[in-house]
mmCIF file with all atom_site columns, C-alpha atoms in Angstrom:
data_model
loop_
_atom_site.group_PDB
_atom_site.id
_atom_site.type_symbol
_atom_site.label_atom_id
_atom_site.label_alt_id
_atom_site.label_comp_id
_atom_site.label_asym_id
_atom_site.label_entity_id
_atom_site.label_seq_id
_atom_site.pdbx_PDB_ins_code
_atom_site.Cartn_x
_atom_site.Cartn_y
_atom_site.Cartn_z
_atom_site.occupancy
_atom_site.B_iso_or_equiv
_atom_site.pdbx_formal_charge
_atom_site.auth_seq_id
_atom_site.auth_comp_id
_atom_site.auth_asym_id
_atom_site.auth_atom_id
_atom_site.pdbx_PDB_model_num
ATOM 1   C CA . MET A 1 1   ? -0.039  -0.044 -0.045 1.00 35.00 ? 644 MET A CA 1
ATOM 2   C CA . GLU A 1 2   ? 1.161   3.532  -0.837 1.00 42.00 ? 645 GLU A CA 1
ATOM 3   C CA . LYS A 1 3   ? 2.607   5.433  2.046  1.00 62.00 ? 646 LYS A CA 1
ATOM 4   C CA . HIS A 1 4   ? -0.106  7.838  3.418  1.00 64.00 ? 647 HIS A CA 1
ATOM 5   C CA . SER A 1 5   ? -2.753  6.897  0.873  1.00 85.00 ? 648 SER A CA 1
ATOM 6   C CA . PHE A 1 6   ? -5.961  8.911  0.732  1.00 90.00 ? 649 PHE A CA 1
ATOM 7   C CA . LYS A 1 7   ? -7.921  5.728  1.446  1.00 92.00 ? 650 LYS A CA 1
ATOM 8   C CA . GLN A 1 8   ? -5.994  5.214  4.673  1.00 91.00 ? 651 GLN A CA 1
ATOM 9   C CA . THR A 1 9   ? -6.310  8.911  5.572  1.00 93.00 ? 652 THR A CA 1
ATOM 10  C CA . ASN A 1 10  ? -10.100 8.824  4.943  1.00 94.00 ? 653 ASN A CA 1
ATOM 11  C CA . ALA A 1 11  ? -10.612 5.684  6.960  1.00 94.00 ? 654 ALA A CA 1
ATOM 12  C CA . PHE A 1 12  ? -8.816  7.077  9.977  1.00 95.00 ? 655 PHE A CA 1
ATOM 13  C CA . ALA A 1 13  ? -10.800 10.414 9.534  1.00 96.00 ? 656 ALA A CA 1
ATOM 14  C CA . MET A 1 14  ? -14.079 8.505  9.523  1.00 96.00 ? 657 MET A CA 1
ATOM 15  C CA . GLN A 1 15  ? -13.217 6.694  12.716 1.00 96.00 ? 658 GLN A CA 1
ATOM 16  C CA . TYR A 1 16  ? -11.857 9.655  14.582 1.00 97.00 ? 659 TYR A CA 1
ATOM 17  C CA . GLY A 1 17  ? -14.661 11.864 13.228 1.00 97.00 ? 660 GLY A CA 1
ATOM 18  C CA . ILE A 1 18  ? -17.219 9.734  15.283 1.00 97.00 ? 661 ILE A CA 1
ATOM 19  C CA . MET A 1 19  ? -15.244 10.711 18.457 1.00 96.00 ? 662 MET A CA 1
ATOM 20  C CA . LEU A 1 20  ? -15.088 14.272 17.490 1.00 96.00 ? 663 LEU A CA 1
ATOM 21  C CA . GLY A 1 21  ? -18.685 14.344 16.402 1.00 96.00 ? 664 GLY A CA 1
ATOM 22  C CA . LEU A 1 22  ? -19.774 12.883 19.752 1.00 96.00 ? 665 LEU A CA 1
ATOM 23  C CA . TRP A 1 23  ? -17.566 15.584 21.487 1.00 96.00 ? 666 TRP A CA 1
ATOM 24  C CA . GLY A 1 24  ? -19.393 18.260 19.387 1.00 94.00 ? 667 GLY A CA 1
ATOM 25  C CA . PHE A 1 25  ? -22.857 16.989 20.048 1.00 94.00 ? 668 PHE A CA 1
ATOM 26  C CA . LEU A 1 26  ? -22.052 16.660 23.857 1.00 95.00 ? 669 LEU A CA 1
ATOM 27  C CA . THR A 1 27  ? -21.006 20.354 23.624 1.00 95.00 ? 670 THR A CA 1
ATOM 28  C CA . LEU A 1 28  ? -24.502 21.271 22.248 1.00 92.00 ? 671 LEU A CA 1
ATOM 29  C CA . VAL A 1 29  ? -26.270 19.165 24.811 1.00 92.00 ? 672 VAL A CA 1
ATOM 30  C CA . LEU A 1 30  ? -24.408 20.835 27.540 1.00 94.00 ? 673 LEU A CA 1
ATOM 31  C CA . SER A 1 31  ? -25.176 24.277 25.994 1.00 91.00 ? 674 SER A CA 1
ATOM 32  C CA . VAL A 1 32  ? -28.881 23.393 25.988 1.00 89.00 ? 675 VAL A CA 1
ATOM 33  C CA . LEU A 1 33  ? -28.722 22.196 29.641 1.00 90.00 ? 676 LEU A CA 1
ATOM 34  C CA . SER A 1 34  ? -26.874 25.288 30.775 1.00 90.00 ? 677 SER A CA 1
ATOM 35  C CA . ASN A 1 35  ? -30.066 27.225 30.220 1.00 84.00 ? 678 ASN A CA 1
ATOM 36  C CA . THR A 1 36  ? -31.564 25.443 33.199 1.00 85.00 ? 679 THR A CA 1
ATOM 37  C CA . HIS A 1 37  ? -28.271 24.674 34.984 1.00 89.00 ? 680 HIS A CA 1
ATOM 38  C CA . PRO A 1 38  ? -25.960 27.826 34.655 1.00 88.00 ? 681 PRO A CA 1
ATOM 39  C CA . TRP A 1 39  ? -22.957 26.182 35.974 1.00 92.00 ? 682 TRP A CA 1
ATOM 40  C CA . LEU A 1 40  ? -22.920 23.900 32.885 1.00 92.00 ? 683 LEU A CA 1
ATOM 41  C CA . GLY A 1 41  ? -22.278 26.969 30.688 1.00 91.00 ? 684 GLY A CA 1
ATOM 42  C CA . TRP A 1 42  ? -18.629 27.087 31.758 1.00 95.00 ? 685 TRP A CA 1
ATOM 43  C CA . ILE A 1 43  ? -18.198 23.316 30.739 1.00 95.00 ? 686 ILE A CA 1
ATOM 44  C CA . SER A 1 44  ? -20.025 23.822 27.579 1.00 94.00 ? 687 SER A CA 1
ATOM 45  C CA . ASN A 1 45  ? -17.711 26.704 26.699 1.00 95.00 ? 688 ASN A CA 1
ATOM 46  C CA . LEU A 1 46  ? -14.659 24.652 27.511 1.00 96.00 ? 689 LEU A CA 1
ATOM 47  C CA . PHE A 1 47  ? -15.813 21.836 25.301 1.00 95.00 ? 690 PHE A CA 1
ATOM 48  C CA . PHE A 1 48  ? -16.561 24.235 22.525 1.00 94.00 ? 691 PHE A CA 1
ATOM 49  C CA . LEU A 1 49  ? -13.220 25.924 22.766 1.00 95.00 ? 692 LEU A CA 1
ATOM 50  C CA . GLY A 1 50  ? -11.560 22.576 23.211 1.00 95.00 ? 693 GLY A CA 1
ATOM 51  C CA . SER A 1 51  ? -13.024 21.152 19.923 1.00 95.00 ? 694 SER A CA 1
ATOM 52  C CA . PRO A 1 52  ? -10.093 22.401 17.724 1.00 96.00 ? 695 PRO A CA 1
ATOM 53  C CA . VAL A 1 53  ? -7.655  21.142 20.365 1.00 96.00 ? 696 VAL A CA 1
ATOM 54  C CA . ALA A 1 54  ? -9.298  17.655 20.339 1.00 96.00 ? 697 ALA A CA 1
ATOM 55  C CA . GLY A 1 55  ? -9.206  17.781 16.461 1.00 96.00 ? 698 GLY A CA 1
ATOM 56  C CA . CYS A 1 56  ? -5.455  18.648 16.715 1.00 96.00 ? 699 CYS A CA 1
ATOM 57  C CA . LEU A 1 57  ? -4.820  15.838 19.209 1.00 97.00 ? 700 LEU A CA 1
ATOM 58  C CA . LEU A 1 58  ? -6.628  13.321 16.954 1.00 97.00 ? 701 LEU A CA 1
ATOM 59  C CA . THR A 1 59  ? -4.472  14.633 13.957 1.00 96.00 ? 702 THR A CA 1
ATOM 60  C CA . LEU A 1 60  ? -1.291  14.062 15.957 1.00 94.00 ? 703 LEU A CA 1
ATOM 61  C CA . ARG A 1 61  ? -2.540  10.635 16.987 1.00 95.00 ? 704 ARG A CA 1
ATOM 62  C CA . PHE A 1 62  ? -3.100  9.909  13.267 1.00 95.00 ? 705 PHE A CA 1
ATOM 63  C CA . ARG A 1 63  ? 0.343   11.106 12.411 1.00 92.00 ? 706 ARG A CA 1
ATOM 64  C CA . ARG A 1 64  ? 1.774   8.806  15.117 1.00 91.00 ? 707 ARG A CA 1
ATOM 65  C CA . GLU A 1 65  ? -0.441  5.841  13.780 1.00 91.00 ? 708 GLU A CA 1
ATOM 66  C CA . VAL A 1 66  ? 0.706   6.236  10.141 1.00 89.00 ? 709 VAL A CA 1
ATOM 67  C CA . SER A 1 67  ? 4.407   6.913  10.862 1.00 82.00 ? 710 SER A CA 1
ATOM 68  C CA . GLU A 1 68  ? 6.854   3.877  10.667 1.00 78.00 ? 711 GLU A CA 1
ATOM 69  C CA . SER A 1 69  ? 9.193   5.921  12.853 1.00 75.00 ? 712 SER A CA 1
ATOM 70  C CA . PRO A 1 70  ? 9.321   9.071  14.765 1.00 71.00 ? 713 PRO A CA 1
ATOM 71  C CA . LEU A 1 71  ? 11.603  10.342 12.019 1.00 72.00 ? 714 LEU A CA 1
ATOM 72  C CA . ASP A 1 72  ? 9.046   10.086 9.239  1.00 81.00 ? 715 ASP A CA 1
ATOM 73  C CA . ALA A 1 73  ? 7.781   13.184 7.532  1.00 84.00 ? 716 ALA A CA 1
ATOM 74  C CA . PHE A 1 74  ? 4.305   14.313 7.828  1.00 88.00 ? 717 PHE A CA 1
ATOM 75  C CA . SER A 1 75  ? 3.417   16.984 5.131  1.00 90.00 ? 718 SER A CA 1
ATOM 76  C CA . PHE A 1 76  ? 1.247   20.052 5.573  1.00 93.00 ? 719 PHE A CA 1
ATOM 77  C CA . GLY A 1 77  ? -1.036  18.714 2.809  1.00 93.00 ? 720 GLY A CA 1
ATOM 78  C CA . HIS A 1 78  ? -1.604  15.374 4.442  1.00 93.00 ? 721 HIS A CA 1
ATOM 79  C CA . GLY A 1 79  ? -2.247  17.089 7.772  1.00 94.00 ? 722 GLY A CA 1
ATOM 80  C CA . PHE A 1 80  ? -4.678  19.404 6.192  1.00 96.00 ? 723 PHE A CA 1
ATOM 81  C CA . THR A 1 81  ? -6.456  16.608 4.226  1.00 96.00 ? 724 THR A CA 1
ATOM 82  C CA . PHE A 1 82  ? -6.840  14.502 7.440  1.00 96.00 ? 725 PHE A CA 1
ATOM 83  C CA . SER A 1 83  ? -7.967  17.401 9.832  1.00 97.00 ? 726 SER A CA 1
ATOM 84  C CA . PHE A 1 84  ? -10.380 18.650 7.023  1.00 97.00 ? 727 PHE A CA 1
ATOM 85  C CA . LEU A 1 85  ? -11.950 15.188 6.561  1.00 97.00 ? 728 LEU A CA 1
ATOM 86  C CA . LEU A 1 86  ? -12.042 14.772 10.391 1.00 97.00 ? 729 LEU A CA 1
ATOM 87  C CA . GLY A 1 87  ? -13.910 17.992 10.751 1.00 96.00 ? 730 GLY A CA 1
ATOM 88  C CA . MET A 1 88  ? -16.290 17.010 7.888  1.00 97.00 ? 731 MET A CA 1
ATOM 89  C CA . TYR A 1 89  ? -17.150 13.708 9.318  1.00 97.00 ? 732 TYR A CA 1
ATOM 90  C CA . ALA A 1 90  ? -17.570 15.153 12.709 1.00 97.00 ? 733 ALA A CA 1
ATOM 91  C CA . CYS A 1 91  ? -19.936 17.830 11.556 1.00 96.00 ? 734 CYS A CA 1
ATOM 92  C CA . ILE A 1 92  ? -22.045 15.125 9.856  1.00 96.00 ? 735 ILE A CA 1
ATOM 93  C CA . TRP A 1 93  ? -22.431 13.294 13.105 1.00 97.00 ? 736 TRP A CA 1
ATOM 94  C CA . ILE A 1 94  ? -23.196 16.554 14.982 1.00 96.00 ? 737 ILE A CA 1
ATOM 95  C CA . ALA A 1 95  ? -25.807 17.425 12.306 1.00 96.00 ? 738 ALA A CA 1
ATOM 96  C CA . LEU A 1 96  ? -27.204 13.956 12.704 1.00 97.00 ? 739 LEU A CA 1
ATOM 97  C CA . GLY A 1 97  ? -27.584 14.462 16.487 1.00 95.00 ? 740 GLY A CA 1
ATOM 98  C CA . VAL A 1 98  ? -29.123 17.952 15.896 1.00 95.00 ? 741 VAL A CA 1
ATOM 99  C CA . PHE A 1 99  ? -31.630 16.609 13.424 1.00 96.00 ? 742 PHE A CA 1
ATOM 100 C CA . ILE A 1 100 ? -32.625 13.769 15.807 1.00 96.00 ? 743 ILE A CA 1
ATOM 101 C CA . TYR A 1 101 ? -32.830 16.154 18.783 1.00 94.00 ? 744 TYR A CA 1
ATOM 102 C CA . PHE A 1 102 ? -35.185 18.688 16.881 1.00 94.00 ? 745 PHE A CA 1
ATOM 103 C CA . GLN A 1 103 ? -37.209 15.968 15.235 1.00 95.00 ? 746 GLN A CA 1
ATOM 104 C CA . TRP A 1 104 ? -38.014 13.968 18.218 1.00 95.00 ? 747 TRP A CA 1
ATOM 105 C CA . PHE A 1 105 ? -37.073 15.687 21.526 1.00 93.00 ? 748 PHE A CA 1
ATOM 106 C CA . ASP A 1 106 ? -37.110 19.478 21.378 1.00 90.00 ? 749 ASP A CA 1
ATOM 107 C CA . HIS A 1 107 ? -40.841 20.044 20.772 1.00 90.00 ? 750 HIS A CA 1
ATOM 108 C CA . GLY A 1 108 ? -40.265 23.820 20.757 1.00 89.00 ? 751 GLY A CA 1
ATOM 109 C CA . TYR A 1 109 ? -38.235 23.959 23.996 1.00 90.00 ? 752 TYR A CA 1
ATOM 110 C CA . ILE A 1 110 ? -35.426 26.139 22.610 1.00 90.00 ? 753 ILE A CA 1
ATOM 111 C CA . CYS A 1 111 ? -37.812 28.531 20.997 1.00 90.00 ? 754 CYS A CA 1
ATOM 112 C CA . ASP A 1 112 ? -39.803 28.707 24.207 1.00 91.00 ? 755 ASP A CA 1
ATOM 113 C CA . LEU A 1 113 ? -36.529 29.392 26.120 1.00 88.00 ? 756 LEU A CA 1
ATOM 114 C CA . CYS A 1 114 ? -35.532 32.117 23.774 1.00 85.00 ? 757 CYS A CA 1
ATOM 115 C CA . GLU A 1 115 ? -39.010 33.744 24.118 1.00 87.00 ? 758 GLU A CA 1
ATOM 116 C CA . GLN A 1 116 ? -38.773 33.517 27.887 1.00 87.00 ? 759 GLN A CA 1
ATOM 117 C CA . THR A 1 117 ? -35.289 35.035 27.883 1.00 82.00 ? 760 THR A CA 1
ATOM 118 C CA . LEU A 1 118 ? -36.273 37.806 25.669 1.00 82.00 ? 761 LEU A CA 1
ATOM 119 C CA . ALA A 1 119 ? -39.418 38.581 27.777 1.00 83.00 ? 762 ALA A CA 1
ATOM 120 C CA . THR A 1 120 ? -37.528 39.697 30.712 1.00 85.00 ? 763 THR A CA 1
ATOM 121 C CA . ASP A 1 121 ? -37.279 43.358 31.473 1.00 87.00 ? 764 ASP A CA 1
ATOM 122 C CA . GLU A 1 122 ? -33.518 43.417 31.192 1.00 88.00 ? 765 GLU A CA 1
ATOM 123 C CA . ALA A 1 123 ? -33.557 41.959 27.770 1.00 85.00 ? 766 ALA A CA 1
ATOM 124 C CA . ARG A 1 124 ? -36.432 44.232 26.633 1.00 86.00 ? 767 ARG A CA 1
ATOM 125 C CA . MET A 1 125 ? -34.294 47.224 27.718 1.00 87.00 ? 768 MET A CA 1
ATOM 126 C CA . GLN A 1 126 ? -31.251 45.873 25.979 1.00 89.00 ? 769 GLN A CA 1
ATOM 127 C CA . MET A 1 127 ? -33.117 45.298 22.763 1.00 87.00 ? 770 MET A CA 1
ATOM 128 C CA . ALA A 1 128 ? -34.674 48.815 22.946 1.00 87.00 ? 771 ALA A CA 1
ATOM 129 C CA . ARG A 1 129 ? -31.106 50.340 23.414 1.00 90.00 ? 772 ARG A CA 1
ATOM 130 C CA . ASN A 1 130 ? -30.196 48.539 20.305 1.00 90.00 ? 773 ASN A CA 1
ATOM 131 C CA . GLY A 1 131 ? -33.204 49.651 18.329 1.00 90.00 ? 774 GLY A CA 1
ATOM 132 C CA . ILE A 1 132 ? -34.894 46.294 18.168 1.00 87.00 ? 775 ILE A CA 1
ATOM 133 C CA . SER A 1 133 ? -38.672 46.358 18.549 1.00 85.00 ? 776 SER A CA 1
ATOM 134 C CA . GLU A 1 134 ? -40.799 43.740 20.278 1.00 84.00 ? 777 GLU A CA 1
ATOM 135 C CA . ALA A 1 135 ? -42.366 42.997 16.886 1.00 88.00 ? 778 ALA A CA 1
ATOM 136 C CA . GLN A 1 136 ? -38.945 42.163 15.369 1.00 89.00 ? 779 GLN A CA 1
ATOM 137 C CA . ILE A 1 137 ? -38.267 39.828 18.365 1.00 86.00 ? 780 ILE A CA 1
ATOM 138 C CA . ARG A 1 138 ? -41.599 38.013 17.821 1.00 87.00 ? 781 ARG A CA 1
ATOM 139 C CA . GLU A 1 139 ? -40.911 37.753 14.179 1.00 92.00 ? 782 GLU A CA 1
ATOM 140 C CA . SER A 1 140 ? -37.521 36.228 14.848 1.00 88.00 ? 783 SER A CA 1
ATOM 141 C CA . ILE A 1 141 ? -38.906 33.695 17.283 1.00 89.00 ? 784 ILE A CA 1
ATOM 142 C CA . ASP A 1 142 ? -41.619 32.791 14.811 1.00 92.00 ? 785 ASP A CA 1
ATOM 143 C CA . ARG A 1 143 ? -39.030 32.213 12.184 1.00 93.00 ? 786 ARG A CA 1
ATOM 144 C CA . MET A 1 144 ? -37.108 29.979 14.467 1.00 92.00 ? 787 MET A CA 1
ATOM 145 C CA . ARG A 1 145 ? -40.244 27.961 15.184 1.00 93.00 ? 788 ARG A CA 1
ATOM 146 C CA . SER A 1 146 ? -40.909 27.653 11.343 1.00 94.00 ? 789 SER A CA 1
ATOM 147 C CA . LEU A 1 147 ? -37.448 26.059 10.622 1.00 94.00 ? 790 LEU A CA 1
ATOM 148 C CA . THR A 1 148 ? -37.484 22.298 10.104 1.00 95.00 ? 791 THR A CA 1
ATOM 149 C CA . PRO A 1 149 ? -35.016 19.952 11.900 1.00 96.00 ? 792 PRO A CA 1
ATOM 150 C CA . GLY A 1 150 ? -33.302 19.515 8.563  1.00 96.00 ? 793 GLY A CA 1
ATOM 151 C CA . ALA A 1 151 ? -32.725 23.292 8.385  1.00 96.00 ? 794 ALA A CA 1
ATOM 152 C CA . TYR A 1 152 ? -31.043 23.349 11.746 1.00 95.00 ? 795 TYR A CA 1
ATOM 153 C CA . ALA A 1 153 ? -28.826 20.237 10.829 1.00 96.00 ? 796 ALA A CA 1
ATOM 154 C CA . GLY A 1 154 ? -27.962 22.001 7.425  1.00 96.00 ? 797 GLY A CA 1
ATOM 155 C CA . ALA A 1 155 ? -26.993 25.110 9.277  1.00 95.00 ? 798 ALA A CA 1
ATOM 156 C CA . ILE A 1 156 ? -24.595 23.002 11.366 1.00 94.00 ? 799 ILE A CA 1
ATOM 157 C CA . VAL A 1 157 ? -23.026 21.406 8.340  1.00 95.00 ? 800 VAL A CA 1
ATOM 158 C CA . TYR A 1 158 ? -22.769 24.725 6.542  1.00 95.00 ? 801 TYR A CA 1
ATOM 159 C CA . LEU A 1 159 ? -21.219 26.655 9.546  1.00 94.00 ? 802 LEU A CA 1
ATOM 160 C CA . SER A 1 160 ? -18.937 23.663 10.564 1.00 92.00 ? 803 SER A CA 1
ATOM 161 C CA . LEU A 1 161 ? -17.550 23.362 7.002  1.00 90.00 ? 804 LEU A CA 1
ATOM 162 C CA . ILE A 1 162 ? -16.892 27.082 6.835  1.00 95.00 ? 805 ILE A CA 1
ATOM 163 C CA . ALA A 1 163 ? -15.108 26.985 10.187 1.00 95.00 ? 806 ALA A CA 1
ATOM 164 C CA . ASN A 1 164 ? -13.336 23.752 9.336  1.00 96.00 ? 807 ASN A CA 1
ATOM 165 C CA . ILE A 1 165 ? -11.176 25.358 6.593  1.00 96.00 ? 808 ILE A CA 1
ATOM 166 C CA . PRO A 1 166 ? -9.120  27.791 8.796  1.00 97.00 ? 809 PRO A CA 1
ATOM 167 C CA . ILE A 1 167 ? -9.019  25.303 11.753 1.00 97.00 ? 810 ILE A CA 1
ATOM 168 C CA . SER A 1 168 ? -7.684  22.518 9.426  1.00 97.00 ? 811 SER A CA 1
ATOM 169 C CA . LEU A 1 169 ? -4.968  24.929 8.196  1.00 97.00 ? 812 LEU A CA 1
ATOM 170 C CA . VAL A 1 170 ? -3.829  25.638 11.721 1.00 97.00 ? 813 VAL A CA 1
ATOM 171 C CA . ILE A 1 171 ? -3.874  22.128 12.696 1.00 97.00 ? 814 ILE A CA 1
ATOM 172 C CA . ALA A 1 172 ? -1.903  21.129 9.578  1.00 96.00 ? 815 ALA A CA 1
ATOM 173 C CA . LEU A 1 173 ? 0.735   23.682 10.516 1.00 95.00 ? 816 LEU A CA 1
ATOM 174 C CA . ILE A 1 174 ? 0.986   22.214 14.032 1.00 94.00 ? 817 ILE A CA 1
ATOM 175 C CA . ALA A 1 175 ? 0.990   18.668 12.829 1.00 93.00 ? 818 ALA A CA 1
ATOM 176 C CA . ARG A 1 176 ? 3.433   18.849 9.938  1.00 91.00 ? 819 ARG A CA 1
ATOM 177 C CA . ARG A 1 177 ? 6.911   17.411 10.435 1.00 86.00 ? 820 ARG A CA 1
ATOM 178 C CA . SER A 1 178 ? 9.919   17.562 8.170  1.00 80.00 ? 821 SER A CA 1
ATOM 179 C CA . GLU A 1 179 ? 11.882  14.370 7.616  1.00 70.00 ? 822 GLU A CA 1
ATOM 180 C CA . ARG A 1 180 ? 14.722  14.176 10.130 1.00 64.00 ? 823 ARG A CA 1
ATOM 181 C CA . ILE A 1 181 ? 18.080  12.658 9.370  1.00 58.00 ? 824 ILE A CA 1
ATOM 182 C CA . ALA A 1 182 ? 19.090  10.300 12.218 1.00 55.00 ? 825 ALA A CA 1
#
C-alpha cells in the first residue's frame, strides 16, 4: 500500500470523526442544559473551545499511527487533508444528532426558552437600546419555530464546514513534520 494513501487517511478520519462528532454533540447538549443549570455553561464553553484542540490531538494521533518511525515526515497537505476530513465527518455526526434532537426531543423547547429569555425586562431594555422592537423579536422567534429539523442540521453542516477550513490550516501547521536525518 502506498505510504499515506488517501484511502487510509479517509478511513482514519471517519473513525476519529465519530469521536469528535460525539464531542461536538455533547457540547451542544451541555449548551442546552446550561439554560436551566447555569454552571454547565462554563463546561459547555470549555468543550466548545476545546474542539479544535481535540481535533489537533486526533491529527497528531493519526500522524503517530501512520508513521513507521518518529523520524518520518508528515506533510502539511496530508495534515490538512486529514484534519479537514475529520472535521467534515464530525460535522455530519453533529448534524445527525441535531436533526434527531429537533425532530423527536425538542418540541419547541429552545424557541420557548428564547422567548422567555427575551421577555425579561432586562432583555427588553437591551433590545430597545439596540433599536430592536418587540415585533422584530416576535418575528425572529416565529422564524425559528418555522425552521425544520433539517434546516437546523443543514446550518450545522454549513457553519462547521466554513469553520473547518481555517481550523484545518492551523492544525496542519501544527502537525506537519519535516523528515529528520538520524
